[in-house]
Coordinates of C-alpha atoms in Angstrom, one line a residue:
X13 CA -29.3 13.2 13.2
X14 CA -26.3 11.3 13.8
X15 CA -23.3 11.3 11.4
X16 CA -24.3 7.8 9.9
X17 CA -27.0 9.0 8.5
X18 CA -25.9 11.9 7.4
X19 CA -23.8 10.4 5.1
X20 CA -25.9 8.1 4.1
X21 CA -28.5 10.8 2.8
X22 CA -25.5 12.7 0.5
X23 CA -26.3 14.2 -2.7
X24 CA -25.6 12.2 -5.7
X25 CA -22.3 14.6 -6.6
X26 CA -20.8 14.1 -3.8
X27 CA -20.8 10.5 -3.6
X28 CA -19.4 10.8 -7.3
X29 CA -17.2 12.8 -6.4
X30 CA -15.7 11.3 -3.8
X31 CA -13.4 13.4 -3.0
X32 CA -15.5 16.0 -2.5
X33 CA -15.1 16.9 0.9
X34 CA -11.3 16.3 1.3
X35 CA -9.4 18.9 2.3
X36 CA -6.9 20.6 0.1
X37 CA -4.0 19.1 1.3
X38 CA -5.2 15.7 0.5
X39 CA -7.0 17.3 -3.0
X40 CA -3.8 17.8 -4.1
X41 CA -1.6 14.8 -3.4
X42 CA -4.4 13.0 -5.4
X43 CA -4.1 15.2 -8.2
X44 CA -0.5 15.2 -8.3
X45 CA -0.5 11.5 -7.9
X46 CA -2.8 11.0 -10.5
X47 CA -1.1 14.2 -13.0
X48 CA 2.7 12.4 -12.7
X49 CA 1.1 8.6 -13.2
X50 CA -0.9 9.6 -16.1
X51 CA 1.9 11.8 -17.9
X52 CA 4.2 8.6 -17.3
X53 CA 1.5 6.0 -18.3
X54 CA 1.1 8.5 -22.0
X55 CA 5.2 8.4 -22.1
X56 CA 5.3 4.6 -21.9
X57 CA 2.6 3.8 -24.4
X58 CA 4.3 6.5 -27.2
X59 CA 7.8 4.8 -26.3
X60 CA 6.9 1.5 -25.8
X61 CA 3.7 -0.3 -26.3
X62 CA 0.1 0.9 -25.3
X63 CA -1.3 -3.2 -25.9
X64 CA 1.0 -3.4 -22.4
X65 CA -2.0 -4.2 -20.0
X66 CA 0.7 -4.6 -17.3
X67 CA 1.2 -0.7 -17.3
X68 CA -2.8 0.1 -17.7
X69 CA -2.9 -1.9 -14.6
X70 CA -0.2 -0.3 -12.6
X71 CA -2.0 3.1 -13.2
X72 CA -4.9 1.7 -11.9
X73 CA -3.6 0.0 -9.3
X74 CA -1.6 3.4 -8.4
X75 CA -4.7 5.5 -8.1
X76 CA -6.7 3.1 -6.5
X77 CA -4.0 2.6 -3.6
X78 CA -3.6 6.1 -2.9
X79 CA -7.2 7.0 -2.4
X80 CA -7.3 3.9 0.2
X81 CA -4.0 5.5 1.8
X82 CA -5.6 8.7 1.9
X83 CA -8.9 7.4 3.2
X84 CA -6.7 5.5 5.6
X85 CA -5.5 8.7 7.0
X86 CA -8.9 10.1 7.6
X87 CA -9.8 6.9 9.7
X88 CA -12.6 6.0 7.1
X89 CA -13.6 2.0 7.2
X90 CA -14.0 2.4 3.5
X91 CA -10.5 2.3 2.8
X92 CA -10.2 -1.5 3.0
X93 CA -13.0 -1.7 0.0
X94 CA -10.4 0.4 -1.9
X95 CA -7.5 -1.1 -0.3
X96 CA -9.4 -4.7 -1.9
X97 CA -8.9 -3.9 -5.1
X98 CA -6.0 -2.5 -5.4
X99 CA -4.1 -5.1 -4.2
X100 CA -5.9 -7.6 -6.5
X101 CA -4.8 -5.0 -9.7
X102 CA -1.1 -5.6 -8.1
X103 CA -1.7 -9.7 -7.5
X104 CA -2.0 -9.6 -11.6
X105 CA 0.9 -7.6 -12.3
X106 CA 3.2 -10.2 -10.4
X107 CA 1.2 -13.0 -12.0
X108 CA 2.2 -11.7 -15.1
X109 CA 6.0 -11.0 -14.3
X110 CA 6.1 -14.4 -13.1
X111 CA 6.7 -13.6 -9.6
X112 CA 5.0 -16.6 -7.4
X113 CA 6.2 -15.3 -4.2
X114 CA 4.6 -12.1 -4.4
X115 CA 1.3 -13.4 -6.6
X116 CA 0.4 -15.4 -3.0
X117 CA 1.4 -12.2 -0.9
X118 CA -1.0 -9.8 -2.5
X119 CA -3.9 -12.5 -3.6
X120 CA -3.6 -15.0 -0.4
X121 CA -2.8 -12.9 2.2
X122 CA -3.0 -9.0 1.6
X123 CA -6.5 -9.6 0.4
X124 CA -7.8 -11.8 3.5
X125 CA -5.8 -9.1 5.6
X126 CA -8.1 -6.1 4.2
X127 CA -11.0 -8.1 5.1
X128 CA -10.2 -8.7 8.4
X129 CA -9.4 -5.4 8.9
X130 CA -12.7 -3.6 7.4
X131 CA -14.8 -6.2 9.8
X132 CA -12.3 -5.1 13.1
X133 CA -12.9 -1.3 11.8
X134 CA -16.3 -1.6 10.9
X135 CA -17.3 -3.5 14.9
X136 CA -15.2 -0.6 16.6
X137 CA -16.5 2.1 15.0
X138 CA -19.0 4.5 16.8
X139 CA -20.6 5.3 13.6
X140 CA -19.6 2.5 11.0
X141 CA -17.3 5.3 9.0
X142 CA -14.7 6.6 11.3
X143 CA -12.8 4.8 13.4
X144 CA -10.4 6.1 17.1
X145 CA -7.0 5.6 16.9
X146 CA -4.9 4.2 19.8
X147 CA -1.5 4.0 21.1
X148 CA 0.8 1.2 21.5
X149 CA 2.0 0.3 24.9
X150 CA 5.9 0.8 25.0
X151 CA 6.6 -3.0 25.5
X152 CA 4.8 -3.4 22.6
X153 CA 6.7 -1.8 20.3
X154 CA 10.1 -3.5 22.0
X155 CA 8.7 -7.2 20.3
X156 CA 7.5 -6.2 17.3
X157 CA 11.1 -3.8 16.5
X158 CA 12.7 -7.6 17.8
X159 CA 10.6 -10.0 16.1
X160 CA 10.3 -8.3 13.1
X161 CA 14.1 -7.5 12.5
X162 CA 14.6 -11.5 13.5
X163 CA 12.1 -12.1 10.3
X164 CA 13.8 -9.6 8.1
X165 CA 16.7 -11.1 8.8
X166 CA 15.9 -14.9 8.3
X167 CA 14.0 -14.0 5.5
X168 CA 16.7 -12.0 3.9
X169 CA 19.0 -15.1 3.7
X170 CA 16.2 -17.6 2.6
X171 CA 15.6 -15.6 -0.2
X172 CA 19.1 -15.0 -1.3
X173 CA 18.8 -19.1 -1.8
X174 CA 19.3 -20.0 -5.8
X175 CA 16.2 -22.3 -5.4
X176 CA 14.2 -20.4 -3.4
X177 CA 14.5 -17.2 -5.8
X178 CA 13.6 -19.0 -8.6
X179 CA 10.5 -19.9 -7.1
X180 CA 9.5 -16.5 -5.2
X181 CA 10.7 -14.5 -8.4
X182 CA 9.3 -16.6 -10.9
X183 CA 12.6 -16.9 -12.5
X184 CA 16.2 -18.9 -12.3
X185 CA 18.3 -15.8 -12.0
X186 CA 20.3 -15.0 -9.2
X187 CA 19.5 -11.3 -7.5
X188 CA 22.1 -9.6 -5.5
X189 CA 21.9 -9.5 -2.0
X190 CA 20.9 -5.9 -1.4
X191 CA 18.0 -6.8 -3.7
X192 CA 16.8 -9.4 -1.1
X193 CA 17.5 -7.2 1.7
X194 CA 15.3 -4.7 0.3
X195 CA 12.5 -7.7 -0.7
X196 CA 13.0 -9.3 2.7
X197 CA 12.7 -5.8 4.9
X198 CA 9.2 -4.5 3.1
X199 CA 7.8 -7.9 3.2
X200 CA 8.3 -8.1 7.1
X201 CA 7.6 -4.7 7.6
X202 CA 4.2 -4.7 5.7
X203 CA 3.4 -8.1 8.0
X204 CA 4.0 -6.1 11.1
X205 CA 2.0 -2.8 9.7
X206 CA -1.2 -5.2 8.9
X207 CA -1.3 -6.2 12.3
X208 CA -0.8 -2.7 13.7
X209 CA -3.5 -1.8 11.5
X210 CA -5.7 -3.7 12.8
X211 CA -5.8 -2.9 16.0
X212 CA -5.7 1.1 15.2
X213 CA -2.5 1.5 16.5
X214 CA -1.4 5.3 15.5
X215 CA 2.2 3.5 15.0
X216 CA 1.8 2.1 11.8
X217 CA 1.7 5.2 10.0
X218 CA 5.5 5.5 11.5
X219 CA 6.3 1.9 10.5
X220 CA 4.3 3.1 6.9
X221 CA 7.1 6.0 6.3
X222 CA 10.1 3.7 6.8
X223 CA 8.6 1.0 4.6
X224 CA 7.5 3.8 1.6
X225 CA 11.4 4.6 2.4
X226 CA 12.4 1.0 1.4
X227 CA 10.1 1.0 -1.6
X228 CA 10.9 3.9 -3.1
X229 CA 14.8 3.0 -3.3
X230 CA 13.7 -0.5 -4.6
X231 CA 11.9 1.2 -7.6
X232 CA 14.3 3.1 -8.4
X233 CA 16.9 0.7 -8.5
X234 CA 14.5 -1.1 -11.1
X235 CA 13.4 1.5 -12.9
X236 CA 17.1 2.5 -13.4
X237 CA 18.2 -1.3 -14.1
X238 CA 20.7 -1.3 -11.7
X239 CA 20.5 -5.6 -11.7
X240 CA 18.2 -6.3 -14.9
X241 CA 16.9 -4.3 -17.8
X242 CA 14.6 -1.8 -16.8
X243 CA 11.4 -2.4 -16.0
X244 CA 8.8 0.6 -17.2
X245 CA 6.3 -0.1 -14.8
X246 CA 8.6 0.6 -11.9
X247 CA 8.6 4.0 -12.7
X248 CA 4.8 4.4 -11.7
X249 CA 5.6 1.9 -8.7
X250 CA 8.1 4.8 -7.6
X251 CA 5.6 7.6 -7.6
X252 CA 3.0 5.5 -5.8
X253 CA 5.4 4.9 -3.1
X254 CA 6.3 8.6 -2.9
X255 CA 2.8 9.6 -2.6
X256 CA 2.5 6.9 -0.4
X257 CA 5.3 8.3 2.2
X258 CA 3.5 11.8 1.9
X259 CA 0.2 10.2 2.8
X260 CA 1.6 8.5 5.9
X261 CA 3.1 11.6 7.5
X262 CA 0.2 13.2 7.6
X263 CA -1.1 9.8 8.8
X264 CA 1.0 10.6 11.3
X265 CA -0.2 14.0 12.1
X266 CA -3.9 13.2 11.4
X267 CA -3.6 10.0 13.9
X268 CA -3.2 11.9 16.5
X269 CA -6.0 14.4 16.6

């Protein structure tokens, strides 16, 4: 019986429980993932204001992103159906804050992009679950280092425009320039990993850490309010992108088995 079907034939528990033949390693950055976002989500509504939908949906959002990561890892094709939804739970929360820019990121191109990918997975897997990694030739990691620092930078000085902040951001302040190097570097980067994950390159788990990197220093700085008032929701942003840059080094090391 091939492993297809074997899955297909599960108990009902275990497809319940999804989870319930991960190993412990990845057991536990889900509960610890899910544990801090939860404890934060409770601290938010008792300070603030549990009718905030924008910080139900981050929570959401947060869990349902981490299980695609960690699904991601294991080389499953399902991750994209998770990876589909989350990014549409995000899409609302920069509707909501007013940020254009990043509304068309998540619904008009991050959700197309997981598409494309489960298809690409899907067609080159043996077995329609897992797919085989591959390595990137050394050439082409040279263009996509050159091209996408090129974009970071040109993209970093559009952004810093008055007009053109007021458009991606959804409002006519002025952000410091740090702020749109930040913006500008894991927009670019995130481009570039799409690509690389579609075509099963073992790379972008590498390209993942340095971008989770970038995140997790943008969160903070708006958690903290270093430019604006704080934003609550940036906390739980912060942990997702910690568990995130967990997940991807032992991409890195599961990739390669």
């Amino acid at each position: 019986m091939s492993k297809h079907n074997i899955n297909v034939h599960k108990p009902w528990y275990k497809i319940v429980i999804f989870f319930w033949e991960w190993n412990i390693f990845e057991r536990v950055l889900l509960g610890l993932n899910f544990s801090v976002t939860l404890a934060l989500l409770i601290y938010l509504c008792v300070t603030g204001s549990p009718k905030d939908w924008t910080i139900w949906v981050s929570f959401a959002g947060n869990f349902v992103n981490i299980v695609s990561v960690i699904l991601a890892t294991k080389k499953r094709v399902s991750c994209f159906a998770w990876g589909i939804i989350a990014v549409a739970l995000f899409g609302a929360i920069a509707w909501n804050s007013h940020a254009f820019g990043n509304m068309i990121l998540y619904w008009g191109f991050y959700i197309p992009a997981q598409i494309v990918a489960w298809i690409l997975w899907y067609k080159s897997s043996d077995n329609k679950i897992e797919i085989k990694p591959r390595g990137m030739k050394w050439w082409y990691i040279l263009i996509a280092v050159v091209v996408t620092t090129g974009l970071i930078v040109g993209f970093t000085f559009i952004e810093h425009i008055d007009k053109f902040q007021a458009w991606w951001f959804g409002q006519d302040k002025q952000y410091a320039f740090f702020h749109s190097a930040l913006d500008a570097s894991i927009l670019m980067m995130s481009l570039t990993m799409t690509i690389f994950a579609w075509l099963r390159f073992r790379e972008r788990w590498v390209l993942s850490i340095i971008i989770d990197l970038v995140q997790t220093a943008f969160w903070i700085i708006l958690a903290i309010g270093v430019e604006r008032d704080a934003e609550p929701t940036a906390w739980i942003m912060m942990v997702s992108s910690l568990s995130m840059l967990t997940a991807a080094i032992y991409g890195v090391i599961n990739w390669r088995k």
